[in-house]
XYZ file of C-alpha atoms in Angstrom:
585
model
C 19.126 -14.265 -45.354
C 23.026 -13.442 -46.192
C 25.183 -16.276 -44.563
C 28.634 -15.451 -43.661
C 30.667 -18.480 -42.443
C 34.051 -19.037 -41.832
C 36.188 -21.660 -42.741
C 38.049 -22.874 -39.681
C 37.890 -22.337 -35.989
C 40.132 -20.030 -34.285
C 42.050 -22.493 -32.683
C 42.820 -24.403 -36.308
C 44.727 -21.325 -37.504
C 47.622 -19.281 -36.727
C 45.702 -15.662 -35.867
C 47.559 -12.566 -35.632
C 45.764 -10.076 -33.818
C 45.955 -6.769 -35.299
C 46.953 -3.558 -33.024
C 43.614 -1.535 -34.164
C 40.173 -3.544 -33.696
C 36.165 -2.764 -33.906
C 34.944 -2.819 -30.535
C 31.524 -4.524 -29.951
C 29.886 -3.263 -26.630
C 28.419 -6.144 -24.610
C 25.599 -4.713 -22.142
C 25.638 -7.381 -19.423
C 27.899 -10.147 -20.276
C 31.435 -10.904 -20.050
C 32.953 -13.286 -23.105
C 36.016 -15.355 -21.926
C 38.452 -16.846 -24.123
C 37.753 -20.184 -25.563
C 33.823 -19.229 -25.159
C 31.715 -19.802 -28.065
C 28.296 -17.882 -27.881
C 25.821 -16.435 -30.236
C 25.112 -12.535 -30.244
C 22.025 -10.669 -31.289
C 23.363 -7.313 -32.393
C 20.525 -4.429 -32.251
C 22.527 -1.205 -32.458
C 23.459 0.155 -35.562
C 26.840 1.293 -34.589
C 27.715 -1.958 -33.263
C 26.330 -3.391 -36.506
C 28.639 -1.365 -38.573
C 31.526 -3.180 -36.068
C 30.660 -6.149 -37.714
C 30.704 -5.550 -40.864
C 33.923 -4.054 -40.859
C 35.902 -7.062 -38.721
C 34.132 -9.373 -41.608
C 35.802 -7.420 -44.177
C 38.833 -7.718 -42.373
C 40.185 -10.086 -40.681
C 36.509 -11.624 -38.560
C 38.316 -10.393 -35.072
C 36.477 -7.868 -32.814
C 36.983 -6.870 -29.572
C 33.986 -7.739 -27.295
C 33.993 -5.114 -23.762
C 31.700 -5.105 -21.483
C 29.764 -1.853 -20.618
C 30.358 -0.165 -16.860
C 25.973 0.492 -16.823
C 23.585 -1.630 -18.917
C 21.012 0.928 -19.030
C 22.987 2.483 -21.271
C 21.652 2.532 -25.062
C 24.697 4.207 -27.308
C 27.726 3.981 -24.637
C 30.704 5.860 -25.290
C 34.134 5.291 -24.318
C 33.725 6.286 -21.189
C 30.858 3.883 -20.474
C 33.513 1.094 -21.290
C 35.674 -0.913 -19.256
C 39.365 -0.830 -20.468
C 40.172 -4.548 -20.551
C 38.067 -7.109 -23.057
C 38.572 -10.224 -25.065
C 39.356 -10.725 -28.957
C 37.204 -12.421 -30.605
C 36.415 -14.356 -34.217
C 33.099 -14.137 -35.643
C 32.469 -17.766 -36.629
C 29.059 -16.820 -38.446
C 27.027 -13.961 -39.265
C 23.340 -14.629 -39.859
C 21.317 -11.469 -40.948
C 17.643 -11.574 -39.818
C 14.688 -10.511 -41.645
C 13.648 -8.046 -39.106
C 17.323 -5.812 -39.689
C 19.286 -7.702 -37.037
C 22.249 -9.213 -37.176
C 23.245 -12.237 -35.504
C 26.822 -13.819 -34.788
C 28.755 -16.862 -33.600
C 31.939 -15.475 -32.127
C 34.799 -17.627 -30.078
C 36.484 -15.783 -27.436
C 40.277 -16.054 -28.528
C 42.964 -13.720 -26.151
C 42.810 -11.131 -23.351
C 43.747 -7.763 -24.015
C 44.353 -4.655 -22.155
C 42.956 -1.159 -24.558
C 45.460 1.220 -24.170
C 42.969 3.558 -26.438
C 39.537 4.062 -27.861
C 38.800 5.639 -31.053
C 35.218 7.434 -31.803
C 35.917 8.990 -34.852
C 34.733 6.424 -37.630
C 30.692 5.408 -37.651
C 31.753 2.242 -34.821
C 34.256 2.293 -31.756
C 37.772 1.622 -32.506
C 39.906 0.353 -30.142
C 44.210 -0.274 -30.127
C 44.939 -3.028 -28.011
C 47.755 -4.954 -26.167
C 47.085 -8.669 -26.083
C 47.735 -10.091 -22.655
C 50.171 -13.073 -22.695
C 49.472 -15.374 -19.957
C 52.563 -15.882 -17.308
C 54.012 -20.034 -17.294
C 52.677 -22.255 -14.541
C 54.818 -24.132 -12.690
C 54.224 -27.624 -13.793
C 53.495 -30.770 -11.346
C 52.984 -27.725 -8.156
C 51.215 -28.697 -5.583
C 49.484 -25.900 -4.990
C 48.142 -25.644 -8.119
C 47.056 -29.685 -8.341
C 45.134 -28.834 -4.962
C 43.420 -25.496 -6.320
C 42.043 -27.673 -9.509
C 41.225 -30.312 -7.461
C 39.328 -28.149 -5.485
C 37.436 -26.550 -8.516
C 36.363 -29.526 -10.032
C 35.144 -30.908 -6.398
C 32.997 -27.800 -6.210
C 32.015 -28.006 -9.669
C 30.233 -31.520 -8.957
C 29.367 -30.500 -5.312
C 27.149 -27.598 -7.084
C 25.331 -30.068 -9.410
C 24.593 -32.128 -6.355
C 23.260 -29.462 -4.490
C 20.617 -29.035 -8.010
C 22.638 -26.298 -10.101
C 21.888 -26.450 -13.476
C 25.232 -27.081 -15.474
C 25.419 -28.963 -18.596
C 26.706 -33.106 -17.518
C 29.291 -32.134 -20.989
C 30.938 -29.255 -19.045
C 31.429 -31.780 -16.089
C 32.869 -34.186 -18.266
C 35.277 -31.453 -20.287
C 36.416 -29.874 -16.773
C 37.091 -33.337 -15.374
C 39.770 -33.935 -17.636
C 41.321 -30.464 -18.029
C 44.488 -29.687 -16.116
C 45.298 -26.566 -17.632
C 44.352 -23.680 -14.688
C 43.723 -20.814 -17.698
C 41.236 -23.095 -19.403
C 39.692 -24.361 -16.446
C 38.998 -21.357 -14.468
C 37.495 -19.896 -18.048
C 35.463 -22.350 -18.650
C 33.934 -22.548 -15.374
C 33.954 -18.507 -14.979
C 31.642 -18.719 -18.120
C 29.070 -21.069 -16.580
C 28.878 -19.714 -13.319
C 26.093 -16.873 -14.159
C 28.405 -14.486 -12.367
C 27.088 -10.678 -12.098
C 28.949 -8.398 -14.705
C 30.971 -6.705 -12.476
C 32.766 -10.147 -10.475
C 33.076 -11.473 -14.731
C 34.849 -8.492 -15.029
C 37.592 -9.348 -12.477
C 38.326 -12.599 -13.199
C 38.554 -11.537 -17.172
C 40.995 -9.208 -15.955
C 43.351 -11.267 -13.914
C 46.194 -12.556 -16.115
C 48.321 -14.973 -13.799
C 46.427 -18.585 -14.478
C 46.407 -19.869 -10.662
C 45.520 -16.097 -8.909
C 42.480 -16.501 -11.777
C 41.961 -20.186 -10.885
C 42.053 -19.516 -7.025
C 39.151 -16.368 -7.343
C 37.230 -18.527 -9.658
C 37.072 -21.190 -6.494
C 36.397 -18.210 -4.177
C 32.881 -17.432 -6.364
C 32.077 -21.092 -6.300
C 32.515 -21.486 -2.878
C 30.164 -18.515 -2.239
C 27.883 -20.128 -4.945
C 27.734 -23.191 -2.996
C 26.346 -21.440 -0.158
C 23.769 -20.170 -1.682
C 22.813 -23.090 -3.056
C 23.033 -24.629 0.154
C 20.861 -21.847 1.551
C 18.292 -22.588 -0.940
C 18.079 -26.548 -0.062
C 17.288 -25.457 3.347
C 14.599 -22.942 2.561
C 12.981 -25.708 0.749
C 13.581 -28.296 3.477
C 12.031 -26.100 5.731
C 9.082 -24.982 3.628
C 8.061 -29.019 3.070
C 8.673 -29.832 6.944
C 6.199 -26.712 6.960
C 3.694 -28.109 4.072
C 0.481 -29.874 4.187
C 0.292 -32.793 2.206
C -2.979 -31.950 0.619
C -1.781 -28.210 -0.084
C 0.532 -27.905 -2.473
C -0.933 -24.171 -2.916
C 0.878 -23.681 1.317
C 3.793 -25.010 0.572
C 5.053 -22.834 -2.179
C 3.982 -19.738 -0.762
C 6.083 -21.104 2.319
C 8.740 -21.169 0.121
C 8.356 -18.073 -1.759
C 8.158 -16.430 1.943
C 11.500 -18.105 3.467
C 13.079 -16.986 -0.059
C 12.105 -13.470 0.067
C 13.234 -13.488 3.695
C 16.914 -14.958 3.190
C 17.587 -12.752 0.134
C 15.673 -9.782 1.585
C 13.441 -9.133 -1.377
C 10.027 -8.360 -1.417
C 10.567 -4.363 -0.588
C 7.293 -3.085 -2.045
C 5.323 -5.557 -0.181
C 7.116 -4.931 3.208
C 6.474 -1.096 2.177
C 2.572 -1.727 2.085
C 2.776 -3.824 5.183
C 4.246 -0.856 6.999
C 1.893 1.401 5.138
C -0.934 -0.244 6.895
C 0.434 -0.601 10.169
C 1.014 3.018 10.553
C -2.712 3.325 9.061
C -4.100 0.748 11.630
C -2.409 2.636 14.480
C -3.038 6.105 13.638
C -6.945 5.349 13.030
C -7.405 4.735 17.180
C -9.467 1.907 16.648
C -10.738 0.284 20.002
C -8.641 -2.754 21.353
C -10.934 -5.975 19.825
C -11.056 -3.810 16.340
C -7.104 -3.330 16.740
C -6.212 -6.891 17.202
C -8.664 -8.181 14.034
C -7.035 -5.918 11.948
C -3.152 -6.799 12.880
C -4.506 -10.759 12.347
C -5.942 -10.099 8.761
C -2.938 -8.085 7.883
C -0.872 -11.286 9.390
C -2.475 -12.719 6.863
C -1.768 -10.588 4.145
C 1.775 -10.817 4.888
C 1.879 -14.665 4.517
C -0.062 -14.882 1.903
C 1.600 -15.001 -1.734
C 1.005 -11.695 -3.600
C -0.572 -13.237 -6.677
C -2.823 -15.088 -4.567
C -6.704 -14.194 -5.525
C -7.648 -13.518 -1.861
C -5.183 -10.914 -1.248
C -7.087 -8.162 -2.898
C -10.362 -9.348 -0.481
C -7.740 -8.848 2.356
C -6.797 -5.242 1.058
C -10.232 -4.257 0.672
C -11.043 -5.223 4.288
C -8.299 -3.750 5.703
C -8.899 -0.380 3.576
C -12.314 -0.035 4.891
C -11.079 -1.089 8.414
C -8.524 1.669 8.873
C -10.810 4.197 6.702
C -13.758 4.281 9.421
C -13.735 7.076 11.733
C -13.119 5.182 14.891
C -11.936 7.592 17.291
C -13.209 10.813 14.850
C -15.962 13.205 15.928
C -17.290 16.877 15.109
C -17.684 19.228 18.379
C -21.036 20.124 19.223
C -22.343 23.650 19.230
C -23.533 23.943 22.312
C -24.697 27.565 21.753
C -28.096 27.832 22.493
C -28.949 30.943 21.069
C -27.109 30.308 17.899
C -28.516 26.604 17.714
C -31.888 28.813 17.593
C -31.052 31.842 15.501
C -30.467 28.627 12.586
C -33.593 26.684 13.386
C -35.306 30.100 12.930
C -33.779 30.741 9.594
C -34.458 27.041 7.867
C -37.953 26.700 9.104
C -41.228 28.820 9.843
C -42.834 27.302 13.034
C -42.275 23.883 13.913
C -42.010 25.510 17.735
C -41.991 21.747 19.170
C -39.205 20.197 17.601
C -37.277 22.736 17.695
C -37.909 23.016 21.350
C -37.174 19.487 21.566
C -33.568 20.373 19.884
C -32.849 22.832 22.139
C -33.278 20.738 25.003
C -31.045 18.321 23.542
C -28.337 20.577 23.523
C -28.957 22.085 26.883
C -28.437 18.156 28.225
C -25.251 17.998 26.095
C -23.792 21.343 27.514
C -24.648 20.090 31.571
C -23.942 16.104 30.751
C -21.233 15.252 27.901
C -21.703 11.794 27.749
C -25.237 11.724 27.053
C -26.988 9.662 24.561
C -29.230 11.314 21.612
C -32.707 11.086 21.171
C -33.838 8.771 18.193
C -36.683 11.061 16.780
C -39.852 10.221 14.615
C -40.828 12.686 12.002
C -43.903 11.095 11.020
C -46.469 13.823 8.709
C -47.725 13.977 5.333
C -45.400 14.464 2.454
C -43.675 17.682 1.589
C -44.315 19.044 5.163
C -39.770 19.480 5.432
C -39.102 16.208 7.304
C -35.988 15.750 5.496
C -34.948 19.448 5.548
C -35.410 19.989 9.051
C -33.099 16.918 9.712
C -30.422 18.638 7.732
C -31.266 22.083 9.717
C -30.572 20.128 12.903
C -26.980 19.223 11.683
C -26.490 22.542 11.021
C -27.436 23.765 13.902
C -25.646 21.299 15.810
C -22.685 21.257 14.035
C -22.613 17.972 13.025
C -21.840 16.481 9.719
C -25.213 14.904 8.130
C -25.999 11.665 6.007
C -29.067 10.630 4.471
C -29.987 6.761 3.526
C -33.822 6.127 2.300
C -34.921 2.870 3.464
C -38.099 2.701 1.065
C -38.457 -0.708 -0.675
C -35.353 -1.822 1.221
C -35.987 -5.796 1.547
C -32.273 -7.555 1.702
C -31.380 -7.476 5.637
C -27.662 -7.293 4.216
C -28.503 -3.796 2.937
C -28.490 -3.373 6.943
C -25.868 -5.624 8.390
C -23.754 -6.245 4.882
C -22.645 -9.070 3.232
C -20.238 -11.650 4.875
C -16.464 -11.409 3.104
C -17.189 -15.689 1.664
C -19.372 -13.571 -0.900
C -17.432 -12.796 -4.288
C -17.752 -8.161 -4.189
C -18.771 -8.118 -0.582
C -19.060 -4.909 0.570
C -20.291 -3.284 4.575
C -24.023 -2.477 4.798
C -25.453 0.841 4.397
C -25.223 1.820 7.952
C -21.124 1.367 7.909
C -21.179 3.202 4.199
C -22.934 5.995 5.419
C -21.013 6.439 8.527
C -18.207 6.308 6.513
C -19.355 8.770 4.015
C -19.695 11.179 6.923
C -16.223 11.030 8.388
C -16.628 11.220 11.448
C -18.724 8.829 13.773
C -21.229 10.790 15.036
C -23.275 12.748 12.204
C -26.829 13.438 12.399
C -28.045 10.045 10.495
C -31.425 10.472 8.803
C -33.163 7.280 7.285
C -36.278 8.264 5.390
C -39.260 6.243 4.574
C -38.539 4.001 7.747
C -42.875 2.845 6.812
C -41.453 1.409 3.581
C -39.225 -1.126 4.657
C -40.478 -4.303 3.429
C -39.458 -8.014 4.336
C -39.151 -11.145 1.936
C -37.338 -14.368 2.390
C -34.185 -12.782 2.221
C -34.945 -11.514 5.937
C -36.505 -8.735 7.335
C -34.832 -5.217 7.670
C -36.685 -3.956 10.306
C -34.790 -6.832 12.896
C -31.499 -5.724 11.946
C -32.963 -1.926 12.181
C -33.693 -2.825 15.964
C -30.021 -3.112 17.061
C -28.808 0.013 15.367
C -31.615 2.495 16.565
C -31.578 0.717 20.036
C -29.715 2.386 22.897
C -28.214 -0.532 24.770
C -27.113 -2.342 21.921
C -26.299 0.159 18.900
C -22.704 0.652 21.074
C -21.480 -2.316 19.199
C -23.243 -2.360 16.137
C -21.479 -5.839 14.405
C -21.586 -5.419 10.449
C -20.909 -8.868 8.780
C -18.419 -7.552 6.413
C -16.378 -5.997 9.224
C -17.211 -8.797 11.796
C -15.985 -6.512 14.685
C -18.278 -3.555 16.863
C -18.873 -0.385 15.749
C -19.789 2.218 18.184
C -23.137 3.886 17.150
C -24.064 5.126 20.319
C -22.632 8.874 19.445
C -24.554 9.291 15.894
C -27.881 10.844 16.442
C -30.723 8.671 14.313
C -33.437 10.617 13.140
C -36.052 8.660 10.919
C -39.099 10.079 9.093
C -42.586 8.314 7.939
C -45.768 9.117 6.361
C -47.906 6.902 8.890
C -47.261 5.402 11.891
C -49.171 1.918 11.264
C -46.776 0.471 9.231
C -43.918 0.386 11.627
C -43.396 -2.553 13.799
C -44.197 -2.114 17.392
C -40.952 -2.973 18.412
C -39.508 -0.571 16.182
C -41.489 2.216 16.819
C -41.149 1.642 20.386
C -37.704 2.962 20.344
C -38.272 6.104 18.633
C -39.789 9.276 19.638
C -42.761 10.140 17.585
C -43.518 13.792 16.373
C -46.126 14.586 14.517
C -45.872 17.281 11.685
C -49.312 18.021 10.915
C -50.057 19.885 7.404
C -49.487 23.684 7.199
C -52.098 26.064 7.237
C -52.537 28.724 4.740
C -51.164 31.493 6.888
C -48.016 29.284 7.812
C -47.517 28.218 3.366
C -47.972 31.921 3.091
C -45.364 32.857 5.311
C -42.659 29.578 4.010
C -43.977 31.123 0.757
C -42.562 34.880 1.477
C -39.415 33.573 3.315
C -37.697 30.598 1.576
C -39.934 29.423 -1.307
C -39.886 32.617 -3.812
C -36.456 33.543 -2.627
C -34.952 30.168 -3.893
C -36.871 29.949 -6.989
C -36.004 33.652 -8.067
C -32.108 32.608 -7.530
C -32.524 28.986 -9.204
C -34.147 30.619 -12.306
C -31.705 33.681 -12.099
C -34.349 36.464 -11.766
C -33.522 39.736 -9.871
C -35.874 40.294 -6.744
C -37.621 43.547 -8.750
C -38.329 41.610 -12.195
C -41.026 39.563 -10.395
C -42.804 40.300 -6.974
C -45.951 38.172 -5.266
C -48.118 39.835 -3.612
C -50.038 38.148 -0.512
C -53.360 37.935 -2.662
C -51.168 36.335 -5.385
C -49.712 33.813 -2.935
C -52.779 33.142 -1.166
C -54.562 32.376 -4.571
C -52.201 30.160 -6.163
C -52.195 27.870 -2.662
C -56.229 27.886 -2.331
C -56.794 28.058 -6.000
C -53.668 25.888 -7.492
C -52.817 23.779 -4.542
C -54.419 21.375 -2.463
C -51.938 19.423 -0.395
C -50.824 19.414 3.432
C -47.562 20.016 2.266
C -45.248 22.518 0.526
C -43.819 20.394 -2.487
C -46.816 21.567 -5.187
C -47.292 25.170 -3.684
C -43.297 25.456 -4.487
C -43.822 23.876 -8.152
C -46.415 26.593 -9.039
C -44.026 29.341 -7.854
C -41.179 27.731 -10.044
C -43.722 27.835 -13.021
C -44.619 31.562 -12.526
C -40.911 32.262 -12.321
C -40.330 30.231 -15.612
C -42.939 32.230 -17.580
C -41.399 35.697 -16.022
C -37.526 34.097 -16.755
C -39.074 33.575 -20.654
C -40.466 37.357 -20.483
C -37.222 38.680 -19.189
C -34.898 36.487 -21.494
C -37.281 37.964 -24.741
C -35.842 41.491 -23.319
C -39.032 43.037 -21.529
C -37.663 45.019 -19.029
C -40.574 45.857 -17.024
C -41.362 44.148 -13.464
C -44.088 41.501 -13.296
C -46.067 41.900 -10.340
C -48.035 38.679 -9.264
C -51.610 39.355 -7.979
C -55.402 38.090 -8.460
C -56.495 40.090 -11.030
């Protein structure tokens, strides 16, 4: 490391200020005369200015920037008033930066900047301060006020060195006193620049006193905030005190705009969600807690998550039912062959809805062996009604919390699967299918069947209360459909709330028609085959039904048809172009 050190301080030698000086731009500070301060020089042009000053007379002009964000300032980015300073020491650090120790010497007006060299230079005119009238009563009053204000700032908690207070107490020169105090007030750059540009010492001292008075007001308000926060503090909860103090400071200084913006967004979403009165009050209460809470508190994430769930649920959003009975009948016939009893029940429900709009929907339970189309029938019903469709499998569910949700006191708590499914649907009146209700289990964590009673009971589900939300949600507009393979495992109280519709196995003729109308078309499309590339005869389909499948439903039949389609797809992909006909030979 290279060390350059001067032999004397600038006050100990006669200094003549040259007309042209290298310029060191100051991004975010103002250096006053008599002020000694270390500076880091990071910019290449600034480092060259320092080298030039050391090569000549160690004198350099320190000028503050108009905008601290400008990284490579030009002449137009600098003020036209600065401080002629002397470089007392210079240290080159291993990382390439330069550290200098400078002392302000004199104010100077910049008459002209020159950028023709690798660094900025300035033609300067040093400013000589006018003589003050000694023993002036007005001057004595201002000096005393400044010293008194300095002591008061210390008493109010301002971080000022005791040495500074002692030096100021022995100073009667208004020029030195004003610069000394101004350099220790933590002024903003624009305010400090104003003080620097005042040549008259008395006028400058008055300006410094005004700035001190404003600082004292801020300190007094800060102390009032501290006192107020302590008055509201529970002695056993220091954390609460810190939160109150932070809130009071933000309110007094008008800070925390991002937090306020987030809170306003939540308020707007709560209003837009059109929640019931009880739900709105709870959401606003939790929003108030979030507003009072410190932004970095651990519980804020939990509250935000809760409010996000509250404002995103479809409290008042519903789809309009399709009450065209003929259109609904057509959709049901397109999707399913047979099942006349179920189709008739859906059309009856639509007819009642058409006559009485606020009628409650039925809770249907489809009971039948696997593969008879219970789940697909639910989707078809939703399409016929013009509603959204959601499905939840209850097979193997043992924990009641999966239905009702977890309380928010638990880490990672979420609403139960009922509310999550409603959220997924985006409306409060979907067709909600619950598969495998006969396979719900019960253990030490509770009995999910009991929780399901509240969901399916028309006398209770208008106010279903999820443990996570803690407020009622109206499920009375939801059309619930459940499925089961057997009735026996279902609890009697649970079974009593549902309308049981049995789906027996299909006959051979029904399987034949379903295969021709649905399964073959579906599998040929899924395997990339055209209609003329594979053809199933009735005899071929019957052979598959009787010889390769023995089931009440259609799953194995669909698998066998898929197997045939795969073999045909293999031949087609190999280049064979002739059509394949599936028959008994």
